[in-house]
Structure formats: C-alpha cells, structure tokens
Coordinates of C-alpha atoms in Angstrom, one line a residue:
M1060 CA -42.1 51.7 40.7
R1061 CA -41.2 50.4 37.4
L1062 CA -44.0 48.5 35.5
L1063 CA -43.8 47.0 32.0
H1064 CA -47.0 47.4 30.1
T1065 CA -47.9 45.0 27.3
A1066 CA -51.1 43.6 25.8
D1067 CA -52.9 41.8 23.0
W1068 CA -50.5 38.9 22.4
H1069 CA -53.0 36.9 20.5
L1070 CA -51.3 33.7 20.7
G1071 CA -52.8 31.4 18.2
R1072 CA -53.3 34.2 15.6
A1073 CA -53.1 33.6 11.9
L1074 CA -53.4 36.0 8.8
C1075 CA -54.6 34.7 5.3
G1076 CA -53.8 31.2 6.6
Q1077 CA -50.2 32.1 7.9
S1078 CA -49.6 31.3 11.5
F1079 CA -48.0 33.8 13.7
H1080 CA -46.7 31.2 16.1
A1081 CA -43.1 31.3 15.0
E1082 CA -42.9 34.9 15.1
Q1083 CA -44.6 35.2 18.6
E1084 CA -42.3 32.5 19.9
R1085 CA -39.3 34.3 18.6
L1086 CA -40.4 37.6 20.0
L1087 CA -41.6 36.5 23.4
T1088 CA -38.6 34.3 24.3
G1089 CA -36.1 36.6 22.8
A1090 CA -36.4 40.4 22.6
F1091 CA -39.2 40.5 25.2
L1092 CA -37.3 38.6 27.8
D1093 CA -34.0 40.6 27.0
I1094 CA -36.0 43.9 27.6
L1095 CA -37.2 42.4 31.1
R1096 CA -33.6 41.6 31.9
E1097 CA -32.3 45.0 30.9
T1098 CA -35.1 47.1 32.6
K1099 CA -35.7 44.9 35.6
P1100 CA -39.3 46.0 36.2
D1101 CA -41.1 45.4 39.6
A1102 CA -44.0 43.8 37.6
V1103 CA -45.1 43.0 34.3
L1104 CA -48.7 43.9 33.2
L1105 CA -50.4 42.0 30.7
A1106 CA -53.9 43.7 29.7
G1107 CA -55.7 40.8 28.0
D1108 CA -56.1 39.0 24.7
I1109 CA -53.3 36.7 25.7
Y1110 CA -54.8 34.0 23.4
D1111 CA -56.6 34.8 20.0
R1112 CA -59.7 32.6 20.9
A1113 CA -61.5 31.2 23.9
L1114 CA -60.1 27.5 22.9
P1115 CA -56.5 28.2 21.9
P1116 CA -54.3 25.7 20.0
A1117 CA -52.1 23.4 22.3
D1118 CA -48.9 25.1 21.1
S1119 CA -50.0 28.5 22.1
V1120 CA -50.9 27.2 25.6
E1121 CA -47.4 25.7 25.8
L1122 CA -45.7 29.1 24.6
L1123 CA -47.6 31.0 27.3
D1124 CA -46.5 28.5 29.9
E1125 CA -43.1 28.8 28.8
V1126 CA -43.0 32.4 28.6
L1127 CA -44.7 33.2 32.0
Q1128 CA -42.3 30.3 33.7
R1129 CA -39.3 32.3 32.4
I1130 CA -40.5 35.8 33.5
V1131 CA -41.9 34.6 37.1
R1132 CA -39.6 31.8 38.0
G1133 CA -36.5 32.5 35.7
L1134 CA -36.4 36.3 36.1
G1135 CA -38.2 36.7 39.5
I1136 CA -40.6 39.2 38.1
P1137 CA -44.3 39.2 39.2
V1138 CA -46.9 39.2 36.5
V1139 CA -50.5 40.6 36.6
M1140 CA -52.6 39.2 33.9
I1141 CA -56.2 39.6 33.0
A1142 CA -58.6 38.1 30.2
G1143 CA -59.5 40.2 27.2
N1144 CA -62.7 39.7 25.0
H1145 CA -60.7 37.0 23.0
D1146 CA -59.9 35.0 26.2
D1147 CA -62.2 32.6 28.1
E1148 CA -61.7 34.1 31.7
R1149 CA -62.4 30.8 33.5
R1150 CA -59.9 28.9 31.5
L1151 CA -57.2 31.7 31.8
A1152 CA -57.8 31.9 35.5
F1153 CA -57.4 28.1 36.3
G1154 CA -55.2 27.6 39.3
S1155 CA -55.1 31.5 39.9
R1156 CA -55.3 31.2 43.7
L1157 CA -52.2 28.6 43.9
L1158 CA -50.3 30.6 41.4
R1159 CA -50.6 33.9 43.3
D1160 CA -48.0 33.0 45.9
A1161 CA -45.5 32.2 43.2
G1162 CA -45.9 35.7 41.5
L1163 CA -48.6 35.2 38.7
H1164 CA -51.5 37.3 39.6
I1165 CA -54.5 36.5 37.4
C1166 CA -57.6 38.5 38.0
D1167 CA -60.4 35.9 38.0
S1168 CA -63.3 38.3 38.1
A1169 CA -64.7 40.9 35.6
M1170 CA -65.8 42.8 38.6
G1171 CA -62.0 43.5 39.5
C1172 CA -59.2 42.2 41.9
A1173 CA -56.5 44.2 44.0
F1174 CA -53.0 43.1 44.0
P1175 CA -51.0 45.0 46.8
F1176 CA -47.5 46.0 45.8
E1177 CA -44.8 48.2 47.6
D1178 CA -42.0 50.1 46.7
A1179 CA -39.5 52.4 48.6
H1180 CA -42.2 55.2 48.8
G1181 CA -45.1 52.9 50.2
P1182 CA -48.0 51.0 48.9
V1183 CA -49.0 50.6 45.1
S1184 CA -52.5 49.0 44.5
I1185 CA -52.7 47.3 41.2
L1186 CA -56.3 47.1 40.3
A1187 CA -57.1 44.6 37.5
A1188 CA -60.3 43.7 35.9
G1189 CA -60.6 41.3 32.8
Y1190 CA -63.3 42.0 30.0
G1191 CA -66.9 41.5 30.9
T1192 CA -69.9 42.0 28.6
P1193 CA -72.7 44.2 29.5
A1194 CA -74.8 41.0 30.3
L1195 CA -72.2 39.5 32.4
L1196 CA -71.7 42.7 34.5
A1197 CA -75.2 43.1 34.9
Q1198 CA -75.4 39.8 36.5
L1199 CA -72.3 40.3 38.7
F1200 CA -73.4 43.7 40.1
G1201 CA -77.2 43.0 40.3
A1202 CA -80.3 44.4 38.5
E1203 CA -80.3 47.7 40.7
A1204 CA -76.9 48.7 38.8
G1205 CA -78.9 49.0 35.6
I1206 CA -76.0 48.0 33.4
T1207 CA -77.1 47.7 29.8
T1208 CA -74.2 49.3 28.0
H1209 CA -70.5 48.6 28.0
D1210 CA -70.0 52.3 29.5
A1211 CA -72.5 51.6 32.2
G1212 CA -70.7 48.4 33.1
F1213 CA -67.3 49.9 32.9
A1214 CA -68.5 52.7 35.2
A1215 CA -69.5 50.2 37.7
V1216 CA -66.2 48.2 37.4
T1217 CA -64.0 51.2 38.1
A1218 CA -66.1 52.2 41.1
H1219 CA -65.6 48.8 42.5
L1220 CA -62.0 49.1 41.9
R1221 CA -61.6 52.4 43.8
G1222 CA -63.3 50.6 46.7
L1223 CA -60.6 47.9 46.7
A1224 CA -57.4 50.4 47.1
P1225 CA -56.6 52.0 50.2
R1226 CA -56.6 55.6 50.0
S1227 CA -52.9 56.2 51.0
A1228 CA -51.9 54.0 48.0
R1229 CA -51.0 55.1 44.5
S1230 CA -53.2 53.2 42.1
V1231 CA -52.6 51.3 38.7
V1232 CA -55.4 50.0 36.8
V1233 CA -55.2 47.1 34.3
A1234 CA -58.3 46.9 31.9
H1235 CA -59.4 45.7 28.6
A1236 CA -61.7 48.1 26.9
F1237 CA -62.5 50.5 24.1
V1238 CA -61.9 54.1 25.4
S1239 CA -63.5 56.6 23.5
G1240 CA -61.2 58.5 21.2
G1241 CA -58.9 55.4 20.6
L1242 CA -57.5 54.6 17.2
T1243 CA -58.7 51.3 16.0
S1244 CA -57.3 48.9 13.4
E1245 CA -58.9 46.0 11.3
S1246 CA -57.4 43.4 13.6
E1247 CA -59.4 43.9 16.6
R1248 CA -62.9 42.1 17.3
M1249 CA -65.6 44.6 17.9
L1250 CA -66.9 44.4 21.3
Q1251 CA -70.6 45.3 20.4
V1252 CA -72.8 44.4 17.4
G1253 CA -74.2 47.4 15.7
G1254 CA -72.3 50.0 18.0
S1255 CA -68.9 50.9 19.1
G1256 CA -69.0 49.3 22.6
A1257 CA -67.0 52.4 23.7
V1258 CA -66.5 53.5 27.3
S1259 CA -65.7 57.0 28.7
A1260 CA -62.3 58.0 29.8
A1261 CA -63.9 60.0 32.7
H1262 CA -64.3 56.7 34.5
L1263 CA -60.6 56.4 35.0
A1264 CA -60.3 59.8 36.6
G1265 CA -58.1 59.5 39.9
F1266 CA -56.1 56.5 39.0
H1267 CA -52.3 57.2 38.6
Y1268 CA -52.0 55.0 35.6
T1269 CA -54.2 52.7 33.5
A1270 CA -52.7 49.9 31.3
L1271 CA -55.2 49.0 28.6
G1272 CA -55.6 46.3 26.2
H1273 CA -57.8 46.0 23.2
L1274 CA -56.6 48.5 20.7
H1275 CA -53.5 47.3 18.6
R1276 CA -52.1 50.8 18.1
R1277 CA -50.0 52.2 20.9
Q1278 CA -51.5 55.4 22.0
S1279 CA -52.3 57.3 25.3
M1280 CA -54.6 60.1 26.5
A1281 CA -55.0 62.1 29.7
E1282 CA -51.4 63.2 29.6
G1283 CA -50.1 59.7 29.5
R1284 CA -52.1 58.5 32.5
I1285 CA -54.3 56.2 30.2
A1286 CA -52.6 54.2 27.6
Y1287 CA -52.6 51.3 25.2
S1288 CA -49.4 49.4 24.7
G1289 CA -50.6 48.0 21.5
S1290 CA -50.0 44.6 20.3
P1291 CA -46.3 43.2 20.0
L1292 CA -46.9 42.4 16.3
A1293 CA -48.9 43.9 13.5
Y1294 CA -52.0 41.4 12.9
S1295 CA -53.6 43.0 10.1
F1296 CA -52.3 44.8 6.9
S1297 CA -54.2 48.0 8.2
E1298 CA -51.1 48.1 10.8
A1299 CA -48.4 47.6 8.1
G1300 CA -45.6 49.9 8.9
S1301 CA -46.9 50.9 12.4
A1302 CA -44.2 50.9 15.1
K1303 CA -44.5 48.1 17.7
S1304 CA -43.5 48.3 21.3
V1305 CA -43.8 47.8 25.0
T1306 CA -44.2 50.6 27.5
L1307 CA -42.0 51.0 30.6
V1308 CA -43.8 53.1 33.2
E1309 CA -42.2 54.8 36.1
L1310 CA -44.5 55.7 38.9
D1311 CA -42.8 58.2 41.5
A1312 CA -43.6 58.8 45.1
T1313 CA -46.6 61.2 44.4
G1314 CA -47.9 59.0 41.7
H1315 CA -46.5 61.0 38.7
V1316 CA -45.9 58.8 35.6
T1317 CA -43.1 58.9 33.0
A1318 CA -43.3 56.4 30.2
E1319 CA -40.8 55.1 27.7
E1320 CA -41.7 53.2 24.6
I1321 CA -39.5 50.3 23.9
A1322 CA -39.4 49.1 20.3
L1323 CA -40.0 45.6 19.0
T1324 CA -38.9 44.6 15.6
P1325 CA -40.4 41.8 14.0
R1326 CA -38.5 39.2 11.6
H1327 CA -41.2 39.4 9.0
P1328 CA -42.9 42.8 9.0
L1329 CA -46.3 43.1 7.2
R1330 CA -46.0 45.3 4.1
V1331 CA -48.4 46.4 1.3
I1332 CA -47.1 46.9 -2.2
R1333 CA -49.3 48.7 -4.8
G1334 CA -48.5 49.0 -8.4
T1335 CA -48.5 47.2 -11.8
L1336 CA -47.5 43.5 -11.9
A1337 CA -44.4 44.6 -13.9
D1338 CA -43.5 47.1 -11.1
V1339 CA -44.1 44.8 -8.1
L1340 CA -42.1 42.0 -9.8
A1341 CA -39.1 44.4 -10.3
A1342 CA -39.3 45.4 -6.8
A1343 CA -38.6 41.7 -5.7
D1344 CA -34.7 42.4 -6.0
G1345 CA -34.8 45.3 -3.4
P1346 CA -35.0 45.1 0.4
G1347 CA -37.8 43.4 2.2
R1348 CA -38.3 40.5 -0.1
E1349 CA -38.8 38.3 3.0
D1350 CA -41.8 40.5 4.4
W1351 CA -45.2 39.3 4.6
L1352 CA -47.0 41.1 1.8
Q1353 CA -50.5 42.2 0.8
V1354 CA -50.2 43.0 -3.0
I1355 CA -52.6 45.6 -4.7
L1356 CA -52.4 45.4 -8.4
T1357 CA -53.3 48.3 -10.6
D1358 CA -53.7 46.2 -13.7
R1359 CA -54.8 42.4 -14.4
Q1360 CA -52.8 39.8 -15.9
L1361 CA -53.3 36.2 -16.2
G1362 CA -51.2 34.2 -13.9
A1363 CA -50.4 37.2 -11.6
K1364 CA -50.5 35.2 -8.5
A1365 CA -48.2 32.4 -9.7
L1366 CA -45.7 35.0 -11.1
L1367 CA -45.6 36.9 -7.7
Q1368 CA -45.1 33.6 -5.5
E1369 CA -42.2 32.8 -7.9
R1370 CA -40.5 36.1 -6.8
Y1371 CA -41.8 36.6 -3.2
P1372 CA -41.6 34.0 -0.4
S1373 CA -44.8 35.1 1.4
V1374 CA -47.6 36.8 -0.7
L1375 CA -50.3 36.5 1.9
E1376 CA -53.0 38.5 0.0
L1377 CA -53.5 39.5 -3.6
R1378 CA -56.1 42.4 -4.2
F1379 CA -56.9 44.0 -7.6
E1380 CA -57.7 47.7 -7.5
S1381 CA -60.8 47.6 -9.7
P1382 CA -64.0 46.9 -7.4
L1383 CA -65.6 44.8 -10.2
T1384 CA -62.8 42.3 -10.6
T1385 CA -63.4 38.9 -8.9
G1386 CA -59.9 38.1 -8.5
E1387 CA -57.9 34.9 -9.1
A1388 CA -58.0 32.0 -6.8
G1389 CA -57.3 33.3 -3.3
G1390 CA -57.5 36.9 -4.4
T1391 CA -60.0 39.6 -3.4
T1392 CA -61.0 43.1 -4.6
G1393 CA -59.4 46.2 -3.3
A1394 CA -62.7 47.0 -1.3
R1395 CA -62.4 46.9 2.4
M1396 CA -64.9 44.9 4.3
P1397 CA -66.4 46.6 7.6
Q1398 CA -65.3 45.2 10.9
D1399 CA -69.0 45.1 12.5
P1400 CA -70.8 41.9 11.2
L1401 CA -74.0 43.9 10.9
E1402 CA -72.1 46.5 8.8
A1403 CA -70.9 43.6 6.8
L1404 CA -74.3 42.3 6.2
M1405 CA -75.6 45.8 5.4
A1406 CA -72.7 46.4 2.8
F1407 CA -73.5 42.9 1.1
R1408 CA -77.3 43.8 1.0
A1409 CA -76.4 47.2 -0.7
A1410 CA -74.0 45.4 -3.1
I1411 CA -76.7 43.1 -4.4
G1412 CA -79.3 45.8 -4.4
A1413 CA -81.4 44.2 -1.6
G1414 CA -82.1 47.5 0.2
Q1415 CA -82.1 48.3 3.9
L1416 CA -83.7 45.8 6.6
A1417 CA -86.9 46.4 8.2
E1418 CA -86.7 47.1 12.0
E1419 CA -87.7 43.5 13.0
E1420 CA -85.1 42.1 10.4
R1421 CA -82.6 44.1 11.8
A1422 CA -83.3 43.1 15.5
A1423 CA -83.2 39.5 14.3
A1424 CA -80.0 39.8 12.5
I1425 CA -78.5 41.4 15.6
Q1426 CA -79.7 38.5 17.7
A1427 CA -78.2 36.0 15.4
I1428 CA -75.1 37.8 15.2
Q1429 CA -74.6 38.0 19.1
A1430 CA -75.5 34.3 19.4
A1431 CA -72.7 33.3 16.8
L1432 CA -70.2 35.6 18.6
A1433 CA -71.2 34.1 22.1
G1434 CA -70.6 30.5 20.8
E1435 CA -67.3 31.4 19.1
R1436 CA -66.1 32.9 22.6

C-alpha cells in the first residue's frame, strides 16, 4: 500500500502581516496535485493543523474544499484527515459521516477512529485520532483513566486505537502530537503552558507506521516507523532554508515501511540576511531578490527600512543586532521571544527588573493564559 503523508497546511496563515494564501493555493493546486498524479497513492494522510485557527477565513475554507474535491473526486484518491491543535474538530468534521462514502474520511473523535483499507496482501487499518487536550480526553475516557497530562492522554488514545484494529491487519496511525525528541521551530503553537506537552514514542510501539503532524520540520524516529512530514511551507524565519516535502510511504505485505521524501519548492522562500546596511543593499542585485526576507542589520542608520524596501519587494521583518535598540517603526530587536507565553512573561519581567513570580502569582498567570488560549481555539 502506498500512502502520501502530509500535515500542517495552516491555511489562513500570515507572517508579519503577509498572507500565505496565494503561496498555499499555488502549491496545493499545482505541485501537490502533480505529485499525487505521478505517485498514485492508495490514500492521502493529512495529519492535522489544516487551518491556522479555529475560525478560518472564508478563502481558506474555499481552498480546502477545492483541493479535497480535486483529490477525492478528480483523482479518485481517498483522504484520511484529522484535526490538529489549531483546528476546531467539530467544524472540521461537519458532514464527515456523509462524506465518508465519497472517500473523505474525517475522524470526528479525539479518542480515535478506524478506517478499513485493503491491498493485494490483505487488510490495512488506518487508525486516526485528532488532537485532544488532557481535559477533553479525561472527559471522554472518564475519571477512572486518571488523565492529567498529554502523555497520559496519548497513552489512552493509542490503547483505544489498538482495540479498533483487527489483529490480522497492518496498522497505520494518523495523529497530532509532540513526540519526545522531536525538533521544534518557532512557528508551532505550544501544546501546554508552562511545560512541553510531550508524549512518549513508546506509546506507538507495535504500529507499522505513524503519520504525525504538529512539528514543522520533517523528521523521523524508530527507524522511520514514526515520522513527521513537516509543513509544506516554512511559516517562520526559524525554518528559513529548511527543505520542505511530503512523504510517500510504502507498506509491504509484512508491514515493513519504506519512505521517500518528495520535495516541495516555494515560489517565495523565506530567507534571513545579516550584515551592514550597505552590504545588504548591495546584495539586492544577486539571486533571491523576490524572497520573503528577515533582515538583521549589524549597524544602524536613519531611514534603513525605507532604503531596504526600495531594493527588495518583500522585507517582512527588520531587526537590529544590538539588544538595546528600539528599532524603527515596524522593526524589532534581534532578541528572540520565547514560544511559551509563560516564558515570555518571565522574560519580560526579567527585562524590566520585576523579579520572579510568587507561586500563587504563577498559578494565576497560567490560569489566565490557558483561558486566553482556550478562547482563541
């Protein structure tokens, strides 16, 4: 069986005010469909974070509808899709029972779903589970499950998935999680305030392949049986220069997996340029002028931003190397802000000399951040 693994499309994403919609549309309706026509997989595995937020813009909904229609109806390739931590599972799964017969398999439960497939060697169970917070999974599995952490919740989900698959079938998992040891980037939303939200790869033992979403860098573990396909585009400058791809997985009669990375090439790659203003301006005559840029200047001159924008079409972010500069309008310092909101708060307090939070203040801060993130989702 041949499976095309992809994830983290983040439709509706923007960076420094620049929308990715045109880039996403070009990639998904162009190169991505071409790959499907050439490789002819038995199914596409879409492992969550389809949208960038729970209430996506209308043009992102239209784009997803168009791409899925071309895959399922146009090419006759089934799709197995789950919700990620950026998605609203209930909205994403609307009409899922009606669409299943057409070939669009959307898991509508964080506990997991089983979708039976078959090839020349027999049955293959595709076991899918959308992202669920520990609080949601504790509610679904009941108090007796004792779920208080992401790891405990993921253990309960994978145990449930094992019970859904016939013993004679080869098993493929589609999930959205941060597996311990994975390499992160700045464009991923943390799963847990004040901690990593990581889960153990040991919970995935016994499955023949696990198609993961959440981490935007392509990577694998357990000799390739557990893998992130990565996002199809770089969504933060921390990913500038990193290769993007989809993963073609072949499952043989015994469940042995071979994987091939098929490259995706963006029209406007993200790039970081560092140097003096004179050096950066001089480089505008070279290749990559149309790239989306983060410019880090090692000197400071009046009107730098306007001069850069005259030479480069898309300077999305201007930074100054000195940590004490305030930057020009729209600029920032070269300091990197932490991803975790609690870490950001602590870094801010340290910067203004406010000291550490007392235990009750820390608890109140975590509660407020969790409430804000829940409202955003």
